[in-house]
Tab-separated table of N, CA and C in Angstrom:
chain	number	residue	atom	x	y	z
A	546	MET	N	-42.445	-8.135	28.028
A	546	MET	CA	-42.282	-7.378	26.968
A	546	MET	C	-41.387	-8.218	26.042
A	547	GLY	N	-41.966	-8.507	24.643
A	547	GLY	CA	-41.105	-9.085	23.699
A	547	GLY	C	-40.083	-8.228	23.037
A	548	LYS	N	-39.563	-8.900	22.220
A	548	LYS	CA	-38.701	-8.030	21.242
A	548	LYS	C	-39.280	-7.289	20.226
A	549	ARG	N	-38.750	-6.133	19.826
A	549	ARG	CA	-39.394	-5.349	18.647
A	549	ARG	C	-39.409	-6.119	17.457
A	550	GLU	N	-40.468	-6.004	16.812
A	550	GLU	CA	-40.802	-6.807	15.587
A	550	GLU	C	-40.741	-6.157	14.184
A	551	ASP	N	-40.492	-4.789	14.344
A	551	ASP	CA	-40.442	-4.008	13.145
A	551	ASP	C	-38.984	-3.544	12.798
A	552	TYR	N	-38.019	-4.443	13.247
A	552	TYR	CA	-36.650	-3.961	12.622
A	552	TYR	C	-36.433	-4.409	11.279
A	553	ILE	N	-35.452	-3.700	10.641
A	553	ILE	CA	-35.169	-4.188	9.206
A	553	ILE	C	-34.481	-5.386	9.065
A	554	ASN	N	-34.611	-5.934	7.986
A	554	ASN	CA	-33.917	-7.281	7.701
A	554	ASN	C	-32.527	-6.911	6.982
A	555	TRP	N	-31.692	-8.073	6.876
A	555	TRP	CA	-30.257	-7.759	6.256
A	555	TRP	C	-30.131	-7.024	4.992
A	556	ASP	N	-31.170	-7.327	4.154
A	556	ASP	CA	-31.131	-6.731	2.581
A	556	ASP	C	-31.416	-5.224	2.905
A	557	GLU	N	-32.376	-4.979	3.713
A	557	GLU	CA	-32.751	-3.410	3.965
A	557	GLU	C	-31.498	-2.924	4.592
A	558	TYR	N	-30.951	-3.453	5.509
A	558	TYR	CA	-29.783	-2.841	6.185
A	558	TYR	C	-28.688	-2.493	5.256
A	559	PHE	N	-28.130	-3.602	4.469
A	559	PHE	CA	-27.142	-3.457	3.569
A	559	PHE	C	-27.425	-2.353	2.490
A	560	MET	N	-28.556	-2.586	1.894
A	560	MET	CA	-28.990	-1.498	0.766
A	560	MET	C	-29.013	-0.156	1.212
A	561	SER	N	-29.518	0.034	2.434
A	561	SER	CA	-29.494	1.505	3.205
A	561	SER	C	-28.084	1.938	3.253
A	562	ILE	N	-27.139	0.898	3.454
A	562	ILE	CA	-25.788	1.453	3.698
A	562	ILE	C	-25.237	1.970	2.257
A	563	ALA	N	-25.772	1.078	1.146
A	563	ALA	CA	-25.289	1.322	-0.223
A	563	ALA	C	-25.889	2.857	-0.524
A	564	ILE	N	-27.145	3.046	-0.248
A	564	ILE	CA	-27.686	4.380	-0.510
A	564	ILE	C	-27.173	5.495	0.199
A	565	ILE	N	-26.901	5.225	1.552
A	565	ILE	CA	-26.139	6.248	2.349
A	565	ILE	C	-24.575	6.447	1.674
A	566	SER	N	-24.017	5.677	1.359
A	566	SER	CA	-22.660	5.667	0.756
A	566	SER	C	-22.903	6.596	-0.685
A	567	SER	N	-23.951	6.352	-1.497
A	567	SER	CA	-24.106	7.085	-2.507
A	567	SER	C	-24.321	8.626	-2.314
A	568	TYR	N	-24.632	9.043	-1.223
A	568	TYR	CA	-24.818	10.424	-0.828
A	568	TYR	C	-23.450	11.191	-0.737
A	569	ARG	N	-22.238	10.412	-0.791
A	569	ARG	CA	-20.752	10.841	-0.624
A	569	ARG	C	-20.464	11.264	-2.063
A	570	SER	N	-21.140	10.690	-3.221
A	570	SER	CA	-20.665	11.172	-4.486
A	570	SER	C	-21.069	12.537	-5.010
A	571	LYS	N	-20.102	13.153	-5.618
A	571	LYS	CA	-20.229	14.538	-6.009
A	571	LYS	C	-20.660	14.601	-7.348
A	572	ASP	N	-21.036	13.580	-8.007
A	572	ASP	CA	-21.382	13.505	-9.275
A	572	ASP	C	-23.027	13.940	-9.381
A	573	PRO	N	-22.965	15.078	-10.340
A	573	PRO	CA	-24.297	15.855	-10.312
A	573	PRO	C	-25.379	14.982	-10.926
A	574	SER	N	-25.083	14.034	-11.732
A	574	SER	CA	-26.261	13.345	-12.492
A	574	SER	C	-26.501	11.960	-11.902
A	575	THR	N	-25.569	11.347	-11.435
A	575	THR	CA	-25.755	9.879	-11.099
A	575	THR	C	-24.895	9.525	-9.703
A	576	GLN	N	-25.444	9.267	-8.803
A	576	GLN	CA	-24.742	8.960	-7.463
A	576	GLN	C	-25.086	7.462	-7.346
A	577	VAL	N	-23.841	6.751	-7.023
A	577	VAL	CA	-23.899	5.311	-6.918
A	577	VAL	C	-23.253	4.982	-5.513
A	578	GLY	N	-23.852	4.081	-4.881
A	578	GLY	CA	-23.175	3.417	-3.605
A	578	GLY	C	-23.108	1.973	-3.503
A	579	CYS	N	-22.199	1.584	-2.899
A	579	CYS	CA	-22.031	0.083	-2.891
A	579	CYS	C	-21.727	-0.518	-1.579
A	580	CYS	N	-22.116	-1.656	-1.139
A	580	CYS	CA	-21.782	-2.083	0.216
A	580	CYS	C	-21.410	-3.659	-0.249
A	581	ILE	N	-20.119	-4.038	0.394
A	581	ILE	CA	-19.804	-5.667	-0.055
A	581	ILE	C	-19.948	-6.234	1.525
A	582	VAL	N	-20.618	-7.470	1.640
A	582	VAL	CA	-20.780	-8.162	2.803
A	582	VAL	C	-20.462	-9.569	2.515
A	583	ASP	N	-19.962	-10.074	3.745
A	583	ASP	CA	-19.500	-11.554	3.743
A	583	ASP	C	-20.706	-12.240	4.136
A	584	SER	N	-20.450	-13.827	4.162
A	584	SER	CA	-21.646	-14.866	4.376
A	584	SER	C	-22.144	-14.682	5.943
A	585	ASP	N	-21.345	-13.948	6.692
A	585	ASP	CA	-21.784	-13.964	8.121
A	585	ASP	C	-22.379	-12.403	8.239
A	586	ASN	N	-22.938	-11.786	7.221
A	586	ASN	CA	-23.376	-10.522	7.298
A	586	ASN	C	-22.712	-9.370	7.834
A	587	LYS	N	-21.280	-9.543	7.709
A	587	LYS	CA	-20.351	-8.657	8.292
A	587	LYS	C	-19.835	-7.457	6.989
A	588	ILE	N	-19.945	-6.244	7.095
A	588	ILE	CA	-19.598	-5.378	6.162
A	588	ILE	C	-18.048	-5.371	5.874
A	589	LEU	N	-17.758	-5.564	4.667
A	589	LEU	CA	-16.342	-5.789	4.277
A	589	LEU	C	-15.899	-4.422	3.761
A	590	SER	N	-16.591	-3.612	3.012
A	590	SER	CA	-16.372	-2.555	2.362
A	590	SER	C	-17.280	-1.788	1.943
A	591	VAL	N	-17.426	-0.559	1.621
A	591	VAL	CA	-18.222	0.296	1.068
A	591	VAL	C	-17.529	1.252	0.026
A	592	GLY	N	-18.118	1.675	-0.984
A	592	GLY	CA	-17.727	2.658	-2.070
A	592	GLY	C	-18.767	3.485	-2.613
A	593	TYR	N	-18.307	4.551	-3.298
A	593	TYR	CA	-19.271	5.479	-4.082
A	593	TYR	C	-18.407	5.831	-5.219
A	594	ASN	N	-19.322	6.335	-6.140
A	594	ASN	CA	-18.584	6.861	-7.290
A	594	ASN	C	-17.976	8.273	-7.259
A	595	GLY	N	-16.741	8.549	-7.881
A	595	GLY	CA	-16.007	9.778	-7.730
A	595	GLY	C	-14.596	9.681	-8.268
A	596	PHE	N	-14.072	10.841	-8.327
A	596	PHE	CA	-12.569	10.678	-8.983
A	596	PHE	C	-11.628	10.081	-7.979
A	597	PRO	N	-10.526	9.618	-8.501
A	597	PRO	CA	-9.527	8.996	-7.668
A	597	PRO	C	-8.777	9.880	-6.910
A	598	LYS	N	-8.229	9.522	-5.682
A	598	LYS	CA	-7.651	10.371	-4.840
A	598	LYS	C	-6.505	11.060	-5.352
A	599	GLY	N	-6.476	12.507	-5.178
A	599	GLY	CA	-5.462	13.308	-5.693
A	599	GLY	C	-6.055	13.991	-6.943
A	600	CYS	N	-7.137	13.417	-7.585
A	600	CYS	CA	-7.711	14.184	-8.631
A	600	CYS	C	-8.825	15.156	-8.193
A	601	SER	N	-8.684	16.370	-8.257
A	601	SER	CA	-9.613	17.534	-7.777
A	601	SER	C	-10.882	17.450	-8.367
A	602	ASP	N	-11.968	17.401	-7.538
A	602	ASP	CA	-13.388	17.408	-7.782
A	602	ASP	C	-13.623	18.777	-8.566
A	603	ASP	N	-12.770	19.827	-8.607
A	603	ASP	CA	-12.955	21.040	-9.114
A	603	ASP	C	-12.112	21.239	-10.532
A	604	GLU	N	-11.309	20.289	-10.739
A	604	GLU	CA	-10.517	20.414	-12.088
A	604	GLU	C	-10.681	19.525	-13.122
A	605	PHE	N	-11.534	18.290	-12.782
A	605	PHE	CA	-11.790	17.416	-13.751
A	605	PHE	C	-13.349	17.548	-14.233
A	606	PRO	N	-13.800	17.207	-15.180
A	606	PRO	CA	-15.201	17.446	-15.789
A	606	PRO	C	-16.121	16.453	-15.068
A	607	TRP	N	-17.392	16.925	-14.996
A	607	TRP	CA	-18.297	16.282	-14.358
A	607	TRP	C	-19.385	16.126	-15.461
A	608	ASP	N	-19.140	16.782	-16.567
A	608	ASP	CA	-20.095	16.552	-17.693
A	608	ASP	C	-20.313	15.274	-18.211
A	609	ARG	N	-21.719	14.914	-18.891
A	609	ARG	CA	-22.052	13.690	-19.361
A	609	ARG	C	-21.460	13.656	-20.766
A	610	VAL	N	-21.774	14.869	-21.534
A	610	VAL	CA	-21.414	15.152	-22.897
A	610	VAL	C	-20.282	16.048	-23.087
A	611	GLY	N	-19.400	15.993	-23.954
A	611	GLY	CA	-18.342	16.876	-24.284
A	611	GLY	C	-17.661	16.931	-25.794
A	612	ASP	N	-16.866	17.611	-26.036
A	612	ASP	CA	-16.345	17.548	-27.542
A	612	ASP	C	-15.836	16.113	-27.669
A	613	THR	N	-15.055	15.891	-26.602
A	613	THR	CA	-14.553	14.263	-26.772
A	613	THR	C	-14.702	13.778	-25.468
A	614	SER	N	-14.383	12.343	-25.295
A	614	SER	CA	-14.495	11.702	-23.976
A	614	SER	C	-13.426	12.409	-23.128
A	615	TYR	N	-12.478	13.018	-23.503
A	615	TYR	CA	-11.511	13.818	-22.532
A	615	TYR	C	-12.388	14.773	-21.901
A	616	ASP	N	-13.268	15.301	-22.348
A	616	ASP	CA	-14.109	16.441	-21.687
A	616	ASP	C	-15.224	15.963	-20.960
A	617	THR	N	-15.383	14.603	-20.642
A	617	THR	CA	-16.647	14.026	-20.015
A	617	THR	C	-16.003	13.362	-18.549
A	618	LYS	N	-16.874	12.983	-17.720
A	618	LYS	CA	-16.580	12.340	-16.469
A	618	LYS	C	-15.980	10.889	-16.726
A	619	TYR	N	-16.713	10.550	-17.732
A	619	TYR	CA	-16.451	8.855	-18.063
A	619	TYR	C	-14.987	8.389	-18.286
A	620	ASN	N	-13.996	9.210	-18.506
A	620	ASN	CA	-12.692	8.750	-18.276
A	620	ASN	C	-11.909	8.993	-17.100
A	621	TYR	N	-12.657	9.410	-16.057
A	621	TYR	CA	-12.127	9.850	-14.722
A	621	TYR	C	-12.777	9.245	-13.653
A	622	VAL	N	-13.966	9.126	-13.554
A	622	VAL	CA	-14.888	8.621	-12.409
A	622	VAL	C	-14.467	7.095	-12.268
A	623	ALA	N	-14.170	6.712	-10.999
A	623	ALA	CA	-14.071	5.363	-10.425
A	623	ALA	C	-15.476	4.961	-9.815
A	624	HIS	N	-16.032	3.955	-10.350
A	624	HIS	CA	-17.307	3.547	-10.071
A	624	HIS	C	-17.385	2.898	-8.516
A	625	ALA	N	-18.541	3.001	-8.034
A	625	ALA	CA	-18.832	2.691	-6.634
A	625	ALA	C	-18.228	1.220	-6.362
A	626	GLU	N	-18.574	0.305	-7.148
A	626	GLU	CA	-18.160	-1.093	-6.925
A	626	GLU	C	-16.745	-1.144	-6.979
A	627	LEU	N	-15.984	-0.562	-7.974
A	627	LEU	CA	-14.597	-0.757	-8.001
A	627	LEU	C	-13.956	-0.085	-6.788
A	628	ASN	N	-14.470	1.137	-6.318
A	628	ASN	CA	-13.995	1.767	-5.093
A	628	ASN	C	-14.103	0.939	-3.884
A	629	ALA	N	-15.261	0.118	-3.756
A	629	ALA	CA	-15.474	-0.692	-2.732
A	629	ALA	C	-14.434	-1.851	-2.784
A	630	ILE	N	-14.168	-2.317	-3.908
A	630	ILE	CA	-13.111	-3.425	-3.887
A	630	ILE	C	-11.892	-2.863	-3.569
A	631	LEU	N	-11.537	-1.673	-3.923
A	631	LEU	CA	-10.242	-1.028	-3.732
A	631	LEU	C	-10.067	-0.686	-2.277
A	632	ASN	N	-11.238	-0.328	-1.790
A	632	ASN	CA	-11.077	0.187	-0.163
A	632	ASN	C	-11.122	-1.036	0.720
A	633	PHE	N	-11.305	-2.098	0.181
A	633	PHE	CA	-11.091	-3.431	1.125
A	633	PHE	C	-9.904	-3.727	1.634
A	634	ARG	N	-9.721	-3.789	2.805
A	634	ARG	CA	-8.476	-4.095	3.668
A	634	ARG	C	-8.265	-5.632	4.340
A	635	GLY	N	-9.307	-6.359	3.843
A	635	GLY	CA	-9.118	-7.675	4.669
A	635	GLY	C	-8.757	-8.784	4.110
A	636	TYR	N	-9.122	-9.929	4.280
A	636	TYR	CA	-8.557	-11.300	4.007
A	636	TYR	C	-8.956	-11.702	2.498
A	637	GLY	N	-9.960	-11.182	2.209
A	637	GLY	CA	-10.486	-11.724	0.823
A	637	GLY	C	-11.877	-11.554	0.591
A	638	LEU	N	-12.536	-11.327	-0.760
A	638	LEU	CA	-13.805	-10.933	-0.900
A	638	LEU	C	-14.503	-12.354	-1.517
A	639	LYS	N	-13.733	-13.639	-1.627
A	639	LYS	CA	-14.398	-14.634	-2.158
A	639	LYS	C	-15.695	-15.042	-1.414
A	640	GLY	N	-16.871	-15.279	-2.287
A	640	GLY	CA	-18.024	-15.605	-1.632
A	640	GLY	C	-18.983	-14.504	-1.095
A	641	ALA	N	-18.415	-13.313	-1.253
A	641	ALA	CA	-18.996	-12.292	-0.666
A	641	ALA	C	-20.308	-11.653	-1.657
A	642	ARG	N	-21.160	-10.883	-1.188
A	642	ARG	CA	-22.185	-10.262	-1.937
A	642	ARG	C	-22.130	-8.882	-1.856
A	643	VAL	N	-22.557	-8.275	-2.960
A	643	VAL	CA	-22.615	-6.811	-3.238
A	643	VAL	C	-24.136	-6.203	-3.219
A	644	TYR	N	-24.189	-5.152	-2.616
A	644	TYR	CA	-25.450	-4.418	-2.572
A	644	TYR	C	-25.082	-3.035	-3.183
A	645	THR	N	-25.743	-2.584	-4.338
A	645	THR	CA	-25.413	-1.602	-5.097
A	645	THR	C	-26.513	-0.842	-5.646
A	646	THR	N	-26.514	0.387	-5.647
A	646	THR	CA	-27.831	1.099	-6.088
A	646	THR	C	-27.903	1.025	-7.647
A	647	LEU	N	-27.104	0.913	-8.336
A	647	LEU	CA	-26.964	0.882	-9.745
A	647	LEU	C	-26.347	-0.683	-10.212
A	648	PHE	N	-27.120	-1.406	-11.230
A	648	PHE	CA	-26.441	-2.385	-11.630
A	648	PHE	C	-25.009	-2.077	-12.227
A	649	PRO	N	-24.017	-3.002	-12.121
A	649	PRO	CA	-22.678	-2.756	-12.335
A	649	PRO	C	-22.447	-2.717	-13.766
A	650	CYS	N	-21.660	-2.000	-14.432
A	650	CYS	CA	-21.095	-1.756	-15.609
A	650	CYS	C	-20.165	-3.156	-15.994
A	651	ASN	N	-19.948	-3.216	-17.294
A	651	ASN	CA	-19.126	-4.334	-17.672
A	651	ASN	C	-17.783	-4.264	-17.058
A	652	GLU	N	-17.088	-3.110	-16.776
A	652	GLU	CA	-15.760	-3.156	-16.240
A	652	GLU	C	-15.892	-3.417	-14.733
A	653	CYS	N	-16.907	-3.092	-14.038
A	653	CYS	CA	-17.045	-3.382	-12.676
A	653	CYS	C	-17.341	-4.829	-12.512
A	654	ALA	N	-18.121	-5.440	-13.407
A	654	ALA	CA	-18.396	-6.902	-13.579
A	654	ALA	C	-17.335	-7.733	-13.571
A	655	LYS	N	-16.311	-7.380	-14.450
A	655	LYS	CA	-14.946	-7.948	-14.544
A	655	LYS	C	-14.287	-8.003	-13.217
A	656	ALA	N	-14.250	-6.907	-12.501
A	656	ALA	CA	-13.328	-6.838	-11.346
A	656	ALA	C	-14.255	-7.544	-10.252
A	657	LEU	N	-15.656	-7.499	-9.974
A	657	LEU	CA	-16.466	-8.454	-9.015
A	657	LEU	C	-15.972	-9.730	-9.146
A	658	ILE	N	-16.265	-10.271	-10.565
A	658	ILE	CA	-15.902	-11.781	-10.671
A	658	ILE	C	-14.419	-12.110	-10.289
A	659	GLN	N	-13.499	-11.418	-10.768
A	659	GLN	CA	-12.182	-11.662	-10.303
A	659	GLN	C	-11.928	-11.649	-8.933
A	660	VAL	N	-12.434	-10.875	-8.141
A	660	VAL	CA	-12.312	-10.999	-6.689
A	660	VAL	C	-13.092	-12.138	-5.997
A	661	GLY	N	-14.052	-12.720	-6.565
A	661	GLY	CA	-14.805	-13.936	-6.081
A	661	GLY	C	-16.265	-13.656	-5.633
A	662	ILE	N	-16.793	-12.452	-5.991
A	662	ILE	CA	-17.916	-12.174	-5.449
A	662	ILE	C	-19.010	-13.154	-6.064
A	663	THR	N	-19.923	-13.362	-5.282
A	663	THR	CA	-20.900	-14.447	-5.962
A	663	THR	C	-22.176	-14.104	-6.026
A	664	GLU	N	-22.543	-12.950	-5.404
A	664	GLU	CA	-24.144	-12.348	-5.659
A	664	GLU	C	-24.045	-10.896	-5.810
A	665	ILE	N	-24.888	-10.419	-6.619
A	665	ILE	CA	-25.189	-8.877	-6.743
A	665	ILE	C	-26.623	-8.555	-6.487
A	666	ILE	N	-26.889	-7.765	-5.494
A	666	ILE	CA	-28.223	-7.114	-5.263
A	666	ILE	C	-28.462	-5.788	-5.643
A	667	TYR	N	-29.022	-5.433	-6.631
A	667	TYR	CA	-29.022	-4.114	-7.093
A	667	TYR	C	-30.287	-3.353	-7.100
A	668	LEU	N	-30.348	-2.035	-6.756
A	668	LEU	CA	-31.516	-1.215	-6.612
A	668	LEU	C	-32.244	-0.670	-7.953
A	669	GLU	N	-31.480	-0.312	-9.007
A	669	GLU	CA	-31.756	0.083	-10.129
A	669	GLU	C	-31.157	-0.530	-11.355
A	670	ASP	N	-31.685	-0.450	-12.443
A	670	ASP	CA	-31.124	-1.119	-13.926
A	670	ASP	C	-31.460	-0.376	-14.860
A	671	LYS	N	-31.417	0.953	-14.725
A	671	LYS	CA	-31.892	1.897	-15.774
A	671	LYS	C	-31.056	1.993	-17.043
A	672	TYR	N	-29.829	1.298	-17.115
A	672	TYR	CA	-29.201	1.050	-18.308
A	672	TYR	C	-29.263	-0.321	-18.898
A	673	ALA	N	-30.151	-1.038	-18.456
A	673	ALA	CA	-30.347	-2.494	-18.932
A	673	ALA	C	-30.168	-2.773	-20.291
A	674	ASN	N	-30.600	-1.889	-21.091
A	674	ASN	CA	-30.442	-2.037	-22.823
A	674	ASN	C	-29.230	-1.745	-23.290
A	675	THR	N	-28.176	-1.330	-22.450
A	675	THR	CA	-26.780	-0.923	-23.237
A	675	THR	C	-26.096	-2.085	-23.171
A	676	ALA	N	-25.165	-2.023	-24.286
A	676	ALA	CA	-24.266	-3.079	-24.427
A	676	ALA	C	-23.427	-3.400	-23.048
A	677	GLU	N	-22.947	-2.360	-22.203
A	677	GLU	CA	-22.263	-2.512	-21.054
A	677	GLU	C	-23.035	-3.288	-20.115
A	678	ILE	N	-24.283	-3.070	-19.987
A	678	ILE	CA	-25.053	-3.960	-18.826
A	678	ILE	C	-25.280	-5.249	-19.620
A	679	LYS	N	-25.659	-5.470	-20.735
A	679	LYS	CA	-25.883	-6.798	-21.360
A	679	LYS	C	-24.536	-7.570	-21.164
A	680	SER	N	-23.403	-6.961	-21.453
A	680	SER	CA	-22.086	-7.689	-21.292
A	680	SER	C	-22.078	-8.036	-20.030
A	681	SER	N	-22.165	-7.195	-18.891
A	681	SER	CA	-22.189	-7.680	-17.497
A	681	SER	C	-22.839	-8.812	-17.240
A	682	LYS	N	-24.301	-8.815	-17.640
A	682	LYS	CA	-25.225	-9.995	-17.237
A	682	LYS	C	-24.651	-11.091	-18.116
A	683	ARG	N	-23.980	-11.116	-19.184
A	683	ARG	CA	-23.372	-12.177	-19.798
A	683	ARG	C	-22.328	-12.873	-19.085
A	684	MET	N	-21.436	-12.081	-18.560
A	684	MET	CA	-20.334	-12.540	-17.865
A	684	MET	C	-20.714	-12.959	-16.501
A	685	PHE	N	-21.702	-12.432	-15.815
A	685	PHE	CA	-22.206	-12.809	-14.425
A	685	PHE	C	-22.741	-14.157	-14.755
A	686	ASP	N	-23.571	-14.405	-15.755
A	686	ASP	CA	-24.247	-15.703	-15.872
A	686	ASP	C	-23.074	-16.691	-16.382
A	687	SER	N	-22.207	-16.475	-16.975
A	687	SER	CA	-21.134	-17.381	-17.310
A	687	SER	C	-20.230	-17.870	-16.024
A	688	ALA	N	-20.124	-16.767	-15.216
A	688	ALA	CA	-19.290	-16.859	-13.958
A	688	ALA	C	-19.989	-17.621	-12.788
A	689	ASN	N	-21.296	-17.805	-13.013
A	689	ASN	CA	-22.253	-18.257	-11.997
A	689	ASN	C	-22.282	-17.245	-10.783
A	690	VAL	N	-22.415	-16.078	-11.049
A	690	VAL	CA	-22.655	-14.763	-10.034
A	690	VAL	C	-24.084	-14.530	-10.157
A	691	LYS	N	-24.845	-14.814	-9.151
A	691	LYS	CA	-26.280	-14.507	-9.095
A	691	LYS	C	-26.338	-13.072	-9.031
A	692	TYR	N	-27.617	-12.413	-9.555
A	692	TYR	CA	-27.991	-11.116	-9.382
A	692	TYR	C	-29.393	-11.114	-9.490
A	693	SER	N	-29.861	-10.214	-8.475
A	693	SER	CA	-31.376	-9.804	-8.456
A	693	SER	C	-31.790	-8.308	-7.964
A	694	LYS	N	-32.720	-7.933	-8.384
A	694	LYS	CA	-33.300	-6.697	-8.175
A	694	LYS	C	-33.691	-6.583	-6.531
A	695	TYR	N	-33.321	-5.612	-6.014
A	695	TYR	CA	-33.625	-5.383	-4.475
A	695	TYR	C	-35.254	-5.210	-4.373
A	696	LYS	N	-35.830	-5.904	-3.553
A	696	LYS	CA	-37.276	-5.841	-3.393
A	696	LYS	C	-37.471	-4.940	-2.100
A	697	MET	N	-38.021	-3.769	-2.379
A	697	MET	CA	-38.548	-3.036	-1.311
A	697	MET	C	-39.539	-3.525	-0.290
A	698	SER	N	-39.314	-3.497	0.822
A	698	SER	CA	-40.275	-3.944	1.931
A	698	SER	C	-41.458	-2.871	1.942
A	699	ASN	N	-42.368	-3.429	2.619
A	699	ASN	CA	-43.675	-2.481	3.006
A	699	ASN	C	-43.402	-1.443	4.009
A	700	LYS	N	-42.184	-1.762	4.718
A	700	LYS	CA	-41.731	-0.916	5.989
A	700	LYS	C	-41.503	0.499	5.440
A	701	ASN	N	-41.721	1.512	6.460
A	701	ASN	CA	-41.278	2.875	6.098
A	701	ASN	C	-39.823	3.144	6.673
A	702	ILE	N	-38.993	2.729	5.926
A	702	ILE	CA	-37.526	3.073	6.480
A	702	ILE	C	-37.212	4.662	6.372
A	703	ASN	N	-36.791	4.985	7.514
A	703	ASN	CA	-36.398	6.337	7.703
A	703	ASN	C	-34.887	6.445	7.860
A	704	LEU	N	-34.385	7.016	6.646
A	704	LEU	CA	-32.971	7.226	6.649
A	704	LEU	C	-32.355	8.495	7.292
A	705	SER	N	-33.115	9.304	7.675
A	705	SER	CA	-32.864	10.726	8.314
A	705	SER	C	-32.064	10.311	9.645
A	706	ILE	N	-30.982	11.182	9.766
A	706	ILE	CA	-30.055	11.172	10.953
A	706	ILE	C	-30.739	12.134	12.009
């Protein structure tokens, strides 16, 4: 008997972990997950979008629209990519790649570039036409950070536990 041939590849594995991480988010409209991996295919860190430690999920707004930005989630939520960087406790992220369920915003792009990430694999780019994402791509291009859309395989990956 030979080895099993229908196992998932590395991209499928790491994007699945990013997707699973997004399930931790309590954001009612957008759940994002991130997985940072080194060149040896070792997971360095994961993150998801949510409020900082000590900021109650029940006291801060989850609204996308409010009278002012003070009344929306945008001033409070830490993005998945930033959380993955902040969760990292190892030797360094230089040369690592990121699997994320949503293309990184300009603020996360700055942080990813600063820590030495060299590649971004993303699942969705639904805000591609916004200034924030155009700025991200401009910075990634300037800093020689590769980015590509995750290509779904023909395999039926079951993420149920």
